[in-house]
Amino acid sequence: MIIEEIVNIVICYNNASEVMEYYSEILSLDEGKNIGYVVVINSSSEDEQRQLEQFGKDNENVYVFNPGKNLGYMNGLLLGYRRYRDLTGNLPKYIIMSNTDIAFEDKAFAAKLLSRNYDSNVALIGPSILVSELNSYDNPVSDDRYTVKQLNKVIRTHNTPAIREFYVTASFLKPKFIKRKKDFTSRNVYELHGCFFILTSEYAEILKTLNFGVLLYSEETFVAENAYRNGLKAYYDADLEVVHKEHSTTSKLKPTRRAKLIAESMTWIRDTYFVDGEIK
């Protein structure tokens, strides 16, 4: 039996083919055969469910869990980690939580990660993220913790009908014209991009006891804020890099629906963790 030092947890939301294709991407890594792959089915057709169940049977390192309902992105990922721990008893060194529209141009990615010796207070790690279709980079998202004023501005913007659709649409168009260059400075930050982040086992054990209070969006702030509350750090590692192909199912949401979910999630973050800019 392989002792998996890295586990990658993903969500299936009516995209079983992409979920299985992403595992091929993981297997292309130098350490790919030693990486566990956890799939949580938030939504699928009966045919997709059968495909994924067979996929799990055919691959020793693949674990497929079906909670029977849509838990949302973050709660689905957390359920996947809990179920994996309960089933295997294994405590991996690193837990990747990611979209399935990810590619690895650097086939030594996993080997590099395992060779790292991060400070003991590092809870989560984010790589450089190349958005392939835009030739632009994500990460880090924010060096500094947000203020209540900043959160309220986001909430108002996404709650105001006259501007929310324009704002959401503009946020997609902006990267097409303003390219973000790669940040080559590895450092402690506050928030990392939610499409691909890495938890240490110690931090994953903290997060698995929590519940994310909304369906979608602001997952990266939830992860960042709970690290902050526990005196831990997020670390941007510029020497690690993944490619984001941006085929995620959330990108198919209409602007009005997206704006509503963003406002709801950020309101929950504010009300749960912030009072006058301080931790509750």
Short mmCIF file of C-alpha atoms in Angstrom, two decimals:
data_model
loop_
_atom_site.label_atom_id
_atom_site.label_comp_id
_atom_site.label_asym_id
_atom_site.label_seq_id
_atom_site.Cartn_x
_atom_site.Cartn_y
_atom_site.Cartn_z
CA MET A 1 0.00 0.00 0.00
CA ILE A 2 1.30 3.44 -0.93
CA ILE A 3 1.58 5.98 1.88
CA GLU A 4 0.42 9.17 0.21
CA GLU A 5 2.38 12.24 1.30
CA ILE A 6 0.26 14.50 -0.91
CA VAL A 7 -3.49 14.34 -1.45
CA ASN A 8 -5.34 16.48 -4.00
CA ILE A 9 -9.04 17.05 -3.26
CA VAL A 10 -11.44 18.25 -5.96
CA ILE A 11 -15.15 18.74 -6.54
CA CYS A 12 -17.24 17.21 -9.31
CA TYR A 13 -20.07 19.47 -10.36
CA ASN A 14 -21.42 17.95 -13.57
CA ASN A 15 -17.88 17.77 -14.98
CA ALA A 16 -16.84 14.13 -14.52
CA SER A 17 -14.77 14.07 -17.71
CA GLU A 18 -12.66 17.02 -16.56
CA VAL A 19 -12.29 15.46 -13.10
CA MET A 20 -10.86 12.27 -14.64
CA GLU A 21 -8.68 14.20 -17.09
CA TYR A 22 -7.14 16.16 -14.23
CA TYR A 23 -6.03 12.91 -12.60
CA SER A 24 -4.08 12.14 -15.77
CA GLU A 25 -2.40 15.51 -15.28
CA ILE A 26 -1.47 14.51 -11.71
CA LEU A 27 -0.08 11.18 -12.91
CA SER A 28 2.19 13.05 -15.33
CA LEU A 29 4.11 14.45 -12.37
CA ASP A 30 7.34 12.79 -11.25
CA GLU A 31 5.69 11.83 -7.94
CA GLY A 32 2.22 11.47 -9.45
CA LYS A 33 1.69 7.81 -8.63
CA ASN A 34 2.21 8.61 -4.95
CA ILE A 35 -0.45 11.34 -4.82
CA GLY A 36 -3.90 10.53 -3.49
CA TYR A 37 -6.84 11.91 -5.45
CA VAL A 38 -10.11 12.62 -3.64
CA VAL A 39 -13.27 13.40 -5.61
CA VAL A 40 -16.41 14.72 -3.92
CA ILE A 41 -19.53 14.59 -6.07
CA ASN A 42 -21.57 17.72 -5.45
CA SER A 43 -23.68 17.17 -8.56
CA SER A 44 -23.64 14.69 -11.43
CA SER A 45 -25.84 12.70 -13.76
CA GLU A 46 -26.41 9.02 -12.99
CA ASP A 47 -24.07 8.14 -15.84
CA GLU A 48 -21.35 10.43 -14.50
CA GLN A 49 -21.75 8.95 -11.04
CA ARG A 50 -21.28 5.43 -12.44
CA GLN A 51 -18.21 6.59 -14.35
CA LEU A 52 -16.67 8.12 -11.25
CA GLU A 53 -17.44 5.12 -9.06
CA GLN A 54 -15.72 2.87 -11.62
CA PHE A 55 -12.87 5.39 -11.86
CA GLY A 56 -12.35 4.99 -8.11
CA LYS A 57 -12.36 1.20 -8.36
CA ASP A 58 -9.88 1.20 -11.24
CA ASN A 59 -7.32 3.44 -9.54
CA GLU A 60 -5.79 2.54 -6.19
CA ASN A 61 -5.06 6.14 -5.19
CA VAL A 62 -8.48 7.54 -6.16
CA TYR A 63 -11.21 8.01 -3.54
CA VAL A 64 -14.72 9.00 -4.64
CA PHE A 65 -17.24 10.25 -2.09
CA ASN A 66 -20.86 11.15 -2.77
CA PRO A 67 -22.59 13.12 0.02
CA GLY A 68 -25.88 12.96 -1.90
CA LYS A 69 -26.29 16.73 -2.19
CA ASN A 70 -24.48 19.86 -3.23
CA LEU A 71 -22.42 20.96 -0.23
CA GLY A 72 -20.84 23.90 -2.02
CA TYR A 73 -17.16 24.18 -2.93
CA MET A 74 -15.43 24.63 0.44
CA ASN A 75 -17.66 22.34 2.47
CA GLY A 76 -17.31 19.69 -0.22
CA LEU A 77 -13.53 19.90 -0.03
CA LEU A 78 -13.62 19.68 3.77
CA LEU A 79 -15.91 16.65 3.62
CA GLY A 80 -13.49 15.02 1.19
CA TYR A 81 -10.63 15.50 3.62
CA ARG A 82 -12.63 14.16 6.58
CA ARG A 83 -13.80 11.10 4.63
CA TYR A 84 -10.27 10.43 3.38
CA ARG A 85 -8.86 10.59 6.91
CA ASP A 86 -11.60 8.34 8.28
CA LEU A 87 -11.19 5.79 5.48
CA THR A 88 -7.41 5.58 5.30
CA GLY A 89 -6.16 6.83 8.66
CA ASN A 90 -3.37 8.48 6.68
CA LEU A 91 -2.20 12.01 7.53
CA PRO A 92 -0.56 13.41 4.37
CA LYS A 93 2.16 16.01 4.63
CA TYR A 94 0.32 18.31 2.22
CA ILE A 95 -3.30 18.57 1.14
CA ILE A 96 -4.00 20.32 -2.16
CA MET A 97 -7.48 21.73 -2.66
CA SER A 98 -8.02 22.78 -6.24
CA ASN A 99 -10.13 23.21 -9.32
CA THR A 100 -9.88 20.54 -11.99
CA ASP A 101 -8.93 22.96 -14.78
CA ILE A 102 -5.27 22.88 -13.70
CA ALA A 103 -2.15 21.81 -15.60
CA PHE A 104 1.44 21.21 -14.50
CA GLU A 105 4.10 22.32 -16.95
CA ASP A 106 6.74 21.64 -14.30
CA LYS A 107 6.65 17.87 -13.85
CA ALA A 108 8.84 18.19 -10.73
CA PHE A 109 6.10 20.19 -8.96
CA ALA A 110 5.27 17.54 -6.35
CA ALA A 111 8.90 16.60 -5.78
CA LYS A 112 9.76 20.26 -5.20
CA LEU A 113 6.88 20.65 -2.76
CA LEU A 114 7.95 17.60 -0.76
CA SER A 115 11.52 18.91 -0.60
CA ARG A 116 10.46 22.23 0.93
CA ASN A 117 11.24 23.06 4.54
CA TYR A 118 8.75 25.82 5.32
CA ASP A 119 8.73 27.58 8.67
CA SER A 120 6.70 25.78 11.32
CA ASN A 121 4.08 28.55 11.41
CA VAL A 122 3.24 28.22 7.69
CA ALA A 123 -0.29 26.81 7.35
CA LEU A 124 -0.97 27.12 3.64
CA ILE A 125 1.06 27.57 0.48
CA GLY A 126 0.14 29.05 -2.85
CA PRO A 127 2.11 28.65 -6.08
CA SER A 128 2.49 31.13 -8.90
CA ILE A 129 -0.57 30.66 -11.12
CA LEU A 130 -0.39 31.31 -14.86
CA VAL A 131 -3.81 31.93 -16.40
CA SER A 132 -3.08 30.41 -19.78
CA GLU A 133 -5.85 31.99 -21.85
CA LEU A 134 -4.95 35.49 -20.65
CA ASN A 135 -1.17 35.07 -20.37
CA SER A 136 -1.49 36.72 -16.97
CA TYR A 137 -0.60 35.66 -13.44
CA ASP A 138 -2.57 35.21 -10.23
CA ASN A 139 -1.16 35.05 -6.71
CA PRO A 140 -0.71 36.35 -4.25
CA VAL A 141 -4.18 37.85 -3.83
CA SER A 142 -3.41 40.13 -0.89
CA ASP A 143 -0.40 40.77 1.29
CA ASP A 144 -2.50 42.40 3.99
CA ARG A 145 -5.59 41.46 5.97
CA TYR A 146 -8.76 43.22 4.86
CA THR A 147 -10.50 45.94 6.81
CA VAL A 148 -14.23 46.10 7.48
CA LYS A 149 -14.36 49.14 5.18
CA GLN A 150 -12.93 47.10 2.32
CA LEU A 151 -15.33 44.23 2.93
CA ASN A 152 -18.31 46.59 3.07
CA LYS A 153 -17.31 48.12 -0.26
CA VAL A 154 -17.28 44.68 -1.90
CA ILE A 155 -20.65 43.84 -0.35
CA ARG A 156 -22.26 47.12 -1.46
CA THR A 157 -20.91 46.81 -4.97
CA HIS A 158 -22.28 43.31 -5.44
CA ASN A 159 -25.61 44.12 -3.78
CA THR A 160 -26.37 47.21 -5.88
CA PRO A 161 -28.37 46.21 -8.99
CA ALA A 162 -27.30 49.24 -11.00
CA ILE A 163 -23.61 48.39 -10.85
CA ARG A 164 -23.18 44.77 -9.84
CA GLU A 165 -23.52 43.19 -13.31
CA PHE A 166 -21.19 45.80 -14.78
CA TYR A 167 -18.65 45.22 -12.00
CA VAL A 168 -18.68 41.42 -12.33
CA THR A 169 -18.43 41.59 -16.12
CA ALA A 170 -15.64 44.18 -15.91
CA SER A 171 -13.71 41.99 -13.48
CA PHE A 172 -13.57 39.32 -16.21
CA LEU A 173 -12.65 41.75 -18.97
CA LYS A 174 -9.95 43.64 -17.06
CA PRO A 175 -7.32 40.84 -17.19
CA LYS A 176 -7.70 40.67 -20.97
CA PHE A 177 -6.30 44.19 -21.23
CA ILE A 178 -4.19 44.55 -18.09
CA LYS A 179 -1.77 41.66 -17.82
CA ARG A 180 -0.39 40.85 -14.40
CA LYS A 181 3.26 39.82 -14.46
CA LYS A 182 4.65 37.02 -12.37
CA ASP A 183 5.61 37.97 -8.82
CA PHE A 184 9.05 36.43 -8.23
CA THR A 185 9.23 37.27 -4.51
CA SER A 186 8.34 34.36 -2.23
CA ARG A 187 6.99 35.62 1.10
CA ASN A 188 4.35 35.44 3.79
CA VAL A 189 1.04 36.94 2.61
CA TYR A 190 -2.54 37.13 3.84
CA GLU A 191 -4.57 35.59 1.03
CA LEU A 192 -3.86 33.15 -1.81
CA HIS A 193 -5.91 32.30 -4.88
CA GLY A 194 -8.69 29.77 -4.34
CA CYS A 195 -8.25 27.78 -7.56
CA PHE A 196 -5.23 25.94 -6.13
CA PHE A 197 -3.91 26.10 -2.57
CA ILE A 198 -1.95 23.72 -0.39
CA LEU A 199 -2.60 23.04 3.30
CA THR A 200 -0.15 21.59 5.76
CA SER A 201 -1.50 18.58 7.63
CA GLU A 202 -1.54 20.55 10.88
CA TYR A 203 -3.73 23.26 9.37
CA ALA A 204 -5.98 20.79 7.56
CA GLU A 205 -6.72 19.19 10.92
CA ILE A 206 -7.89 22.59 12.20
CA LEU A 207 -10.01 23.37 9.14
CA LYS A 208 -11.74 19.99 9.12
CA THR A 209 -13.53 20.93 12.34
CA LEU A 210 -15.06 24.05 10.74
CA ASN A 211 -18.02 24.76 8.50
CA PHE A 212 -18.15 27.30 5.68
CA GLY A 213 -21.40 29.20 6.08
CA VAL A 214 -22.33 29.81 2.42
CA LEU A 215 -22.45 27.93 -0.87
CA LEU A 216 -19.75 29.58 -2.99
CA TYR A 217 -17.07 32.28 -3.15
CA SER A 218 -14.71 33.83 -0.58
CA GLU A 219 -13.26 30.38 0.20
CA GLU A 220 -9.75 31.82 -0.01
CA THR A 221 -10.65 34.47 2.59
CA PHE A 222 -12.10 31.79 4.87
CA VAL A 223 -8.86 29.82 4.63
CA ALA A 224 -6.70 32.94 5.04
CA GLU A 225 -8.67 34.30 8.00
CA ASN A 226 -8.65 31.06 9.94
CA ALA A 227 -4.89 30.81 9.52
CA TYR A 228 -4.60 34.39 10.79
CA ARG A 229 -6.85 33.65 13.77
CA ASN A 230 -4.65 30.69 14.72
CA GLY A 231 -1.43 32.70 14.54
CA LEU A 232 -0.38 30.93 11.34
CA LYS A 233 0.89 32.20 7.99
CA ALA A 234 0.06 31.87 4.32
CA TYR A 235 3.14 31.58 2.13
CA TYR A 236 3.44 32.47 -1.54
CA ASP A 237 6.07 30.20 -3.11
CA ALA A 238 7.10 31.75 -6.41
CA ASP A 239 9.27 28.74 -7.29
CA LEU A 240 6.19 26.53 -7.58
CA GLU A 241 3.90 27.13 -10.54
CA VAL A 242 0.69 25.73 -12.01
CA VAL A 243 -1.36 26.65 -15.06
CA HIS A 244 -5.01 27.61 -14.64
CA LYS A 245 -7.04 26.93 -17.79
CA GLU A 246 -10.17 28.61 -16.32
CA HIS A 247 -12.72 26.01 -17.39
CA SER A 248 -14.20 25.93 -13.89
CA THR A 249 -17.96 25.40 -13.62
CA THR A 250 -18.36 28.61 -11.57
CA SER A 251 -17.27 30.65 -14.60
CA LYS A 252 -20.56 29.62 -16.26
CA LEU A 253 -22.67 31.46 -13.69
CA LYS A 254 -24.58 34.50 -14.89
CA PRO A 255 -23.28 37.85 -13.58
CA THR A 256 -26.36 38.53 -11.41
CA ARG A 257 -26.13 35.11 -9.73
CA ARG A 258 -22.38 35.47 -9.29
CA ALA A 259 -22.75 38.93 -7.73
CA LYS A 260 -25.40 37.67 -5.31
CA LEU A 261 -23.21 34.78 -4.17
CA ILE A 262 -20.17 37.03 -3.74
CA ALA A 263 -22.16 39.49 -1.63
CA GLU A 264 -23.59 36.68 0.51
CA SER A 265 -20.21 35.06 1.08
CA MET A 266 -18.41 38.28 1.94
CA THR A 267 -21.22 39.29 4.31
CA TRP A 268 -20.80 35.96 6.09
CA ILE A 269 -17.03 36.47 6.30
CA ARG A 270 -17.48 39.97 7.73
CA ASP A 271 -20.13 39.01 10.25
CA THR A 272 -18.30 35.86 11.35
CA TYR A 273 -14.76 37.16 11.71
CA PHE A 274 -14.67 40.96 11.80
CA VAL A 275 -15.87 43.50 14.37
CA ASP A 276 -14.53 47.04 13.86
CA GLY A 277 -11.61 45.56 11.97
CA GLU A 278 -10.66 43.20 14.77
CA ILE A 279 -11.06 39.45 15.22
CA LYS A 280 -14.20 38.34 16.98
#
